């Protein structure tokens, strides 16, 4: 009991002292080892976002190279071998190393702040997931630079990617990259689900969860049920290649289309778990810049959920040109059309929000408005692709290239850039430059349409995807040149973004805690937030906590009674967020990093010898055990706070 | 209207577990850990179980997809021998008893019971891992013989990976329960480990049916 | 001579059905796009301006916005009706595509290879079966059933002027039904990424009037012309004694391998290497000498023949009309 009273003394310390103590408790340790041991969700989130942006730029440079090669017919800037590696790595990078991870990275940074928490639920696992992602990405680019880049497309269809037609180690690196990114993505999903369900501020019932958090929660559930398919598929692929299994070898009872089913069972939902977080950004930004809550909150939440369910019923529409049964195709057409309804619902709700609000035209809103133009076109061409007969004509042509970029850039990248402008002041404490921001937007918007609109016509005019060049007499030259001009414009606009971010980080105007006058909880924290996020964790009394007074009459407004010298926070019940117990978070640790290094060694070595799985498991077991093993000093502190359930 | 201001303007009411209207929600009286769905680890474990169950389901789907494409099944080889798989099923099912004994001991903070239960569980784990070797030998097909062989080896292999990791988890946890340092939350870890054990056992039943009985029908 | 390759210039009933559906879908989509974007722009233009200091309007959270709700609900309902209409149109077209009358159909078997097309004209009478490569000829107005096979990886056969694409999948058999109603030459190319030279796996489909087609077929059924002059005879001897015959076939000679294009009537073809270069003696000589320079990665090895031998071989192949 003496221990307990010690803890109580610290709890009642004056606010100023409390802040310093909390900062000391929650901050990352100093030094290089400390940097590698960091587990604060904001540090990991920042590194995650910056890494994903790095891969976005790398993938963009690959795209620019392709555009230069295709700018004129019969061009010889890059040969077929390099071109095939480039387009494979471009797709792989953008899908596996940028689009999905960047959304999870944003969630790792923002979700705890938006729900009034001090950390993600499993911060060491978050750190491990980040390192796995980073090492996987570095591995595939190292392979590419060593001339061993994968060359069978981001979809790695067998038999082209299989043992007979994909010799060397190229596609093994691809299959292993999938393992890296899936491990990372799945762990982050568990982390986000538990964070959202258990760490919400008291009073933040299901009906009061911000729409962005809803989007990330639904996305995390989708990842859990979709990613295992490709993880299993890529494992079968690498086993076919390395230990002579026959999953995809039709001569020994295997099946070529099995790969496509497994890949697209993941691959189509993947589009939606890139797109749904984009919808979350849209809702957050539109509400703030229309100066009112988003119209139709229940409809918005239902739409996100409906989209996530329907997304699992679309995968065969990537396989209309194969031998799948006719009746099956009609079902998948119907599903492809139906999924437009929830998206349309959300678009109409946003337009209604803007129509009945008062509009503040700032850079984040511009990017969001870009979404409407681009995504609606992409959605409509998606309906065309959902129709079996039209798909048979435009499938695997530049029409699809146009469509998928309209959907992914319009539906995810434009909202993401808006989100970066929007949350930059929260993350760095400084505002980004508006003038550069507007240049960034208009160049991106114009460049995007110049680059991708002509591809619709090229596809209808018969230009297939994934060709490294084309004969002059096909007449595809002028539109391709135009498209390249657009691509260069996009590159310039992204460069402006980098300049803006780097300059604003040092010299931008100092941001207040809530520079946009927004409503959600992250804007109640300092800019940038303290290591502990909230000095006194908030209690929520409505859907718009910073805009309206608490609806729970007589309810408290903040949480007290948490330890200051131990990473302690409040766990609440999943549905109605009632206080449940005090949850003690782990301390920073080097072991997640070391475990990620060990896992990386195992994964890469297993490309060269299957036995690496055996000795590699032992190698991984050591740091993972050290990670789990409790420290005596920490246990002492916990015992001081312990109260049995 | 930041929370910072709120804290400085109203001093914290310190009635444990009580609420000061319009002011502070004092949570110092709440427990510092909880079992079952109240624990965060339970949700994390559930997430892992959801992922792995999906992997198993996908692998079973793959098995039947390949079967649906094949002219005959099991592609010209003998179905696996029943004996070792069935023996292992019984061992796995029997291990549920010490496992639940351990879980109840953990939930009632009975350290001696937990130590005993975990030791028993580890003995069971050793037993089913040894029998598993005989299972691989009774499959009657090699993984590189044909797609059927690849599918059953992968299915059995996936489950074996779970047995091995569950064995390793339990071993580390058992050692910790003897050496310490211990606090109440470690009993939650034991309870969640038991939940995962249940998953590994019950996930085996459909896999057993697919590997050993599906080729016979 | 430019063969066309365009999905919106249909030359047969299948492509025409799809083209119709395309224009219909485009119209419906345009009808959806214009008012949606219009509503957005109108809202933005009309809405009062604000700054971040403008107090947020939260009154609307507690009172229902009935008018807005009815507008949004109607918009969703209208979208649903539009989608149902598109679904019906799509299923109807799909059905129509499967209904092409197939009486008296010509049967062709196409096998995809990295990176060329093996084409076999089937016939109940075995003596009327023959093989060619990369150039398909069909009679105008008569249905054609193409059986699709692959020997290595997945390819996809696509002649946009005649029909949508269909994959050639190793281990599986698929079919495609087409009919050309207009004479002409239609270009197509592989539409499924198939490796290094996916870009140069083209072919043509030439629709000929029935009489011309019969004449063409009769010519194809003939074995290769016997060389008459000395140089061509030397060329034939080089072909059948050298490594050419390890992969290629020429009907009427001892060369009958099927690993590479059948060359029985190679001189009648427009292009070499599946649409990579025009079929001229110079290109043929360059191709034999160093195919990797023209089509890097192709399976054909280089043959550095002495000048006279190369000339003889090219001359011989040039006689195979």
mmCIF file of C-alpha atoms in Angstrom, chain B residues 32-181:
data_model
loop_
_atom_site.group_PDB
_atom_site.id
_atom_site.type_symbol
_atom_site.label_atom_id
_atom_site.label_comp_id
_atom_site.label_asym_id
_atom_site.label_seq_id
_atom_site.Cartn_x
_atom_site.Cartn_y
_atom_site.Cartn_z
ATOM 1 C CA UNK B 32 -5.166 -2.111 -13.952
ATOM 2 C CA UNK B 33 -5.896 -5.153 -16.121
ATOM 3 C CA UNK B 34 -8.788 -7.414 -17.044
ATOM 4 C CA UNK B 35 -9.443 -10.851 -18.496
ATOM 5 C CA UNK B 36 -11.264 -12.017 -21.602
ATOM 6 C CA UNK B 37 -12.874 -9.520 -23.981
ATOM 7 C CA UNK B 38 -12.137 -6.752 -21.493
ATOM 8 C CA UNK B 39 -8.414 -7.165 -22.109
ATOM 9 C CA UNK B 40 -6.719 -5.499 -25.092
ATOM 10 C CA UNK B 41 -4.568 -8.590 -25.624
ATOM 11 C CA UNK B 42 -7.734 -10.605 -26.121
ATOM 12 C CA UNK B 43 -8.628 -8.374 -29.089
ATOM 13 C CA UNK B 44 -5.117 -8.587 -30.471
ATOM 14 C CA UNK B 45 -5.190 -12.382 -30.183
ATOM 15 C CA UNK B 46 -8.618 -12.435 -31.807
ATOM 16 C CA UNK B 47 -7.175 -10.423 -34.715
ATOM 17 C CA UNK B 48 -4.386 -12.968 -35.176
ATOM 18 C CA UNK B 49 -6.919 -15.788 -35.005
ATOM 19 C CA UNK B 50 -9.101 -14.086 -37.631
ATOM 20 C CA UNK B 51 -6.130 -13.778 -39.993
ATOM 21 C CA UNK B 52 -4.974 -17.340 -39.505
ATOM 22 C CA UNK B 53 -8.469 -18.747 -39.775
ATOM 23 C CA UNK B 54 -8.770 -16.902 -43.092
ATOM 24 C CA UNK B 55 -5.500 -18.443 -44.261
ATOM 25 C CA UNK B 56 -6.754 -21.929 -43.326
ATOM 26 C CA UNK B 57 -10.070 -21.269 -45.042
ATOM 27 C CA UNK B 58 -8.282 -20.092 -48.198
ATOM 28 C CA UNK B 59 -6.087 -23.184 -48.168
ATOM 29 C CA UNK B 60 -9.093 -25.463 -47.773
ATOM 30 C CA UNK B 61 -10.806 -23.568 -50.608
ATOM 31 C CA UNK B 62 -7.679 -24.086 -52.720
ATOM 32 C CA UNK B 63 -7.793 -27.809 -51.978
ATOM 33 C CA UNK B 64 -11.371 -28.111 -53.179
ATOM 34 C CA UNK B 65 -10.788 -25.820 -56.141
ATOM 35 C CA UNK B 66 -7.935 -28.030 -57.328
ATOM 36 C CA UNK B 67 -10.104 -31.053 -56.720
ATOM 37 C CA UNK B 68 -12.910 -29.530 -58.794
ATOM 38 C CA UNK B 69 -10.487 -29.068 -61.702
ATOM 39 C CA UNK B 70 -9.000 -32.561 -61.454
ATOM 40 C CA UNK B 71 -10.158 -35.621 -63.391
ATOM 41 C CA UNK B 72 -9.916 -37.777 -60.247
ATOM 42 C CA UNK B 73 -8.903 -37.343 -56.649
ATOM 43 C CA UNK B 74 -6.469 -37.856 -54.988
ATOM 44 C CA UNK B 75 -4.670 -37.760 -58.353
ATOM 45 C CA UNK B 76 -3.714 -41.414 -58.546
ATOM 46 C CA UNK B 77 -2.220 -41.871 -55.091
ATOM 47 C CA UNK B 78 -3.533 -43.559 -51.943
ATOM 48 C CA UNK B 79 -5.404 -41.464 -49.358
ATOM 49 C CA UNK B 80 -3.403 -40.824 -46.177
ATOM 50 C CA UNK B 81 -3.312 -43.490 -43.462
ATOM 51 C CA UNK B 82 -5.870 -42.683 -40.810
ATOM 52 C CA UNK B 83 -4.096 -43.906 -37.724
ATOM 53 C CA UNK B 84 -1.594 -41.167 -36.840
ATOM 54 C CA UNK B 85 -3.862 -38.302 -37.805
ATOM 55 C CA UNK B 86 -6.619 -39.735 -35.668
ATOM 56 C CA UNK B 87 -4.280 -40.352 -32.746
ATOM 57 C CA UNK B 88 -3.120 -36.752 -32.975
ATOM 58 C CA UNK B 89 -6.684 -35.478 -33.119
ATOM 59 C CA UNK B 90 -7.351 -37.264 -29.841
ATOM 60 C CA UNK B 91 -4.179 -35.869 -28.263
ATOM 61 C CA UNK B 92 -5.089 -32.365 -29.400
ATOM 62 C CA UNK B 93 -8.617 -32.705 -28.046
ATOM 63 C CA UNK B 94 -7.312 -34.099 -24.768
ATOM 64 C CA UNK B 95 -4.948 -31.138 -24.433
ATOM 65 C CA UNK B 96 -7.999 -28.918 -24.095
ATOM 66 C CA UNK B 97 -8.399 -30.244 -20.538
ATOM 67 C CA UNK B 98 -5.040 -29.059 -19.092
ATOM 68 C CA UNK B 99 -5.366 -25.951 -21.234
ATOM 69 C CA UNK B 100 -8.658 -24.969 -19.620
ATOM 70 C CA UNK B 101 -7.345 -25.946 -16.229
ATOM 71 C CA UNK B 102 -4.488 -23.475 -16.843
ATOM 72 C CA UNK B 103 -6.896 -20.807 -18.017
ATOM 73 C CA UNK B 104 -9.068 -21.072 -14.913
ATOM 74 C CA UNK B 105 -5.995 -21.080 -12.684
ATOM 75 C CA UNK B 106 -4.799 -17.900 -14.422
ATOM 76 C CA UNK B 107 -8.148 -16.197 -14.020
ATOM 77 C CA UNK B 108 -8.121 -16.933 -10.304
ATOM 78 C CA UNK B 109 -4.471 -15.819 -9.965
ATOM 79 C CA UNK B 110 -3.469 -19.309 -8.845
ATOM 80 C CA UNK B 111 0.245 -19.316 -9.653
ATOM 81 C CA UNK B 112 0.838 -22.922 -8.581
ATOM 82 C CA UNK B 113 -2.066 -24.077 -10.719
ATOM 83 C CA UNK B 114 -0.795 -22.103 -13.702
ATOM 84 C CA UNK B 115 2.672 -23.627 -13.351
ATOM 85 C CA UNK B 116 1.271 -27.149 -13.167
ATOM 86 C CA UNK B 117 -1.165 -26.572 -16.040
ATOM 87 C CA UNK B 118 1.441 -25.090 -18.340
ATOM 88 C CA UNK B 119 3.827 -27.973 -17.715
ATOM 89 C CA UNK B 120 1.066 -30.411 -18.613
ATOM 90 C CA UNK B 121 0.263 -28.425 -21.751
ATOM 91 C CA UNK B 122 3.896 -28.513 -22.823
ATOM 92 C CA UNK B 123 3.967 -32.291 -22.401
ATOM 93 C CA UNK B 124 0.919 -32.528 -24.633
ATOM 94 C CA UNK B 125 2.584 -30.202 -27.129
ATOM 95 C CA UNK B 126 5.648 -32.448 -27.242
ATOM 96 C CA UNK B 127 3.371 -35.433 -27.806
ATOM 97 C CA UNK B 128 1.466 -33.954 -30.728
ATOM 98 C CA UNK B 129 4.614 -32.569 -32.316
ATOM 99 C CA UNK B 130 6.214 -36.020 -32.283
ATOM 100 C CA UNK B 131 3.076 -37.660 -33.662
ATOM 101 C CA UNK B 132 2.948 -34.945 -36.317
ATOM 102 C CA UNK B 133 6.185 -36.318 -37.774
ATOM 103 C CA UNK B 134 4.451 -39.664 -38.285
ATOM 104 C CA UNK B 135 1.504 -37.861 -39.845
ATOM 105 C CA UNK B 136 3.710 -36.382 -42.553
ATOM 106 C CA UNK B 137 5.064 -39.866 -43.193
ATOM 107 C CA UNK B 138 1.574 -41.323 -43.530
ATOM 108 C CA UNK B 139 0.377 -38.888 -46.206
ATOM 109 C CA UNK B 140 1.302 -41.380 -48.961
ATOM 110 C CA UNK B 141 2.393 -38.602 -51.278
ATOM 111 C CA UNK B 142 5.306 -36.187 -51.552
ATOM 112 C CA UNK B 143 4.776 -32.427 -51.832
ATOM 113 C CA UNK B 144 6.431 -32.386 -55.236
ATOM 114 C CA UNK B 145 4.545 -35.390 -56.653
ATOM 115 C CA UNK B 146 1.492 -33.492 -57.848
ATOM 116 C CA UNK B 147 -0.855 -30.654 -56.903
ATOM 117 C CA UNK B 148 -2.739 -32.883 -54.450
ATOM 118 C CA UNK B 149 0.507 -33.623 -52.642
ATOM 119 C CA UNK B 150 1.386 -29.931 -52.592
ATOM 120 C CA UNK B 151 -2.032 -29.085 -51.140
ATOM 121 C CA UNK B 152 -2.036 -31.662 -48.313
ATOM 122 C CA UNK B 153 1.567 -30.950 -47.361
ATOM 123 C CA UNK B 154 0.868 -27.228 -47.242
ATOM 124 C CA UNK B 155 -2.304 -27.720 -45.228
ATOM 125 C CA UNK B 156 -0.581 -29.986 -42.729
ATOM 126 C CA UNK B 157 2.492 -27.751 -42.772
ATOM 127 C CA UNK B 158 0.488 -24.604 -42.046
ATOM 128 C CA UNK B 159 -1.111 -26.242 -39.051
ATOM 129 C CA UNK B 160 2.220 -27.569 -37.874
ATOM 130 C CA UNK B 161 3.657 -24.053 -37.969
ATOM 131 C CA UNK B 162 0.876 -23.091 -35.560
ATOM 132 C CA UNK B 163 1.630 -26.024 -33.291
ATOM 133 C CA UNK B 164 5.289 -25.068 -33.207
ATOM 134 C CA UNK B 165 4.666 -21.375 -32.495
ATOM 135 C CA UNK B 166 2.082 -22.230 -29.864
ATOM 136 C CA UNK B 167 4.572 -24.628 -28.276
ATOM 137 C CA UNK B 168 7.289 -21.955 -28.286
ATOM 138 C CA UNK B 169 4.927 -19.296 -26.849
ATOM 139 C CA UNK B 170 3.830 -21.626 -24.094
ATOM 140 C CA UNK B 171 7.379 -22.644 -23.278
ATOM 141 C CA UNK B 172 8.575 -19.053 -22.898
ATOM 142 C CA UNK B 173 5.510 -18.166 -20.848
ATOM 143 C CA UNK B 174 5.920 -21.238 -18.617
ATOM 144 C CA UNK B 175 9.547 -20.373 -17.900
ATOM 145 C CA UNK B 176 8.479 -16.831 -17.052
ATOM 146 C CA UNK B 177 5.860 -18.132 -14.642
ATOM 147 C CA UNK B 178 8.648 -19.912 -12.758
ATOM 148 C CA UNK B 179 11.339 -17.227 -12.877
ATOM 149 C CA UNK B 180 9.352 -14.009 -12.856
ATOM 150 C CA UNK B 181 9.289 -11.043 -12.781
#
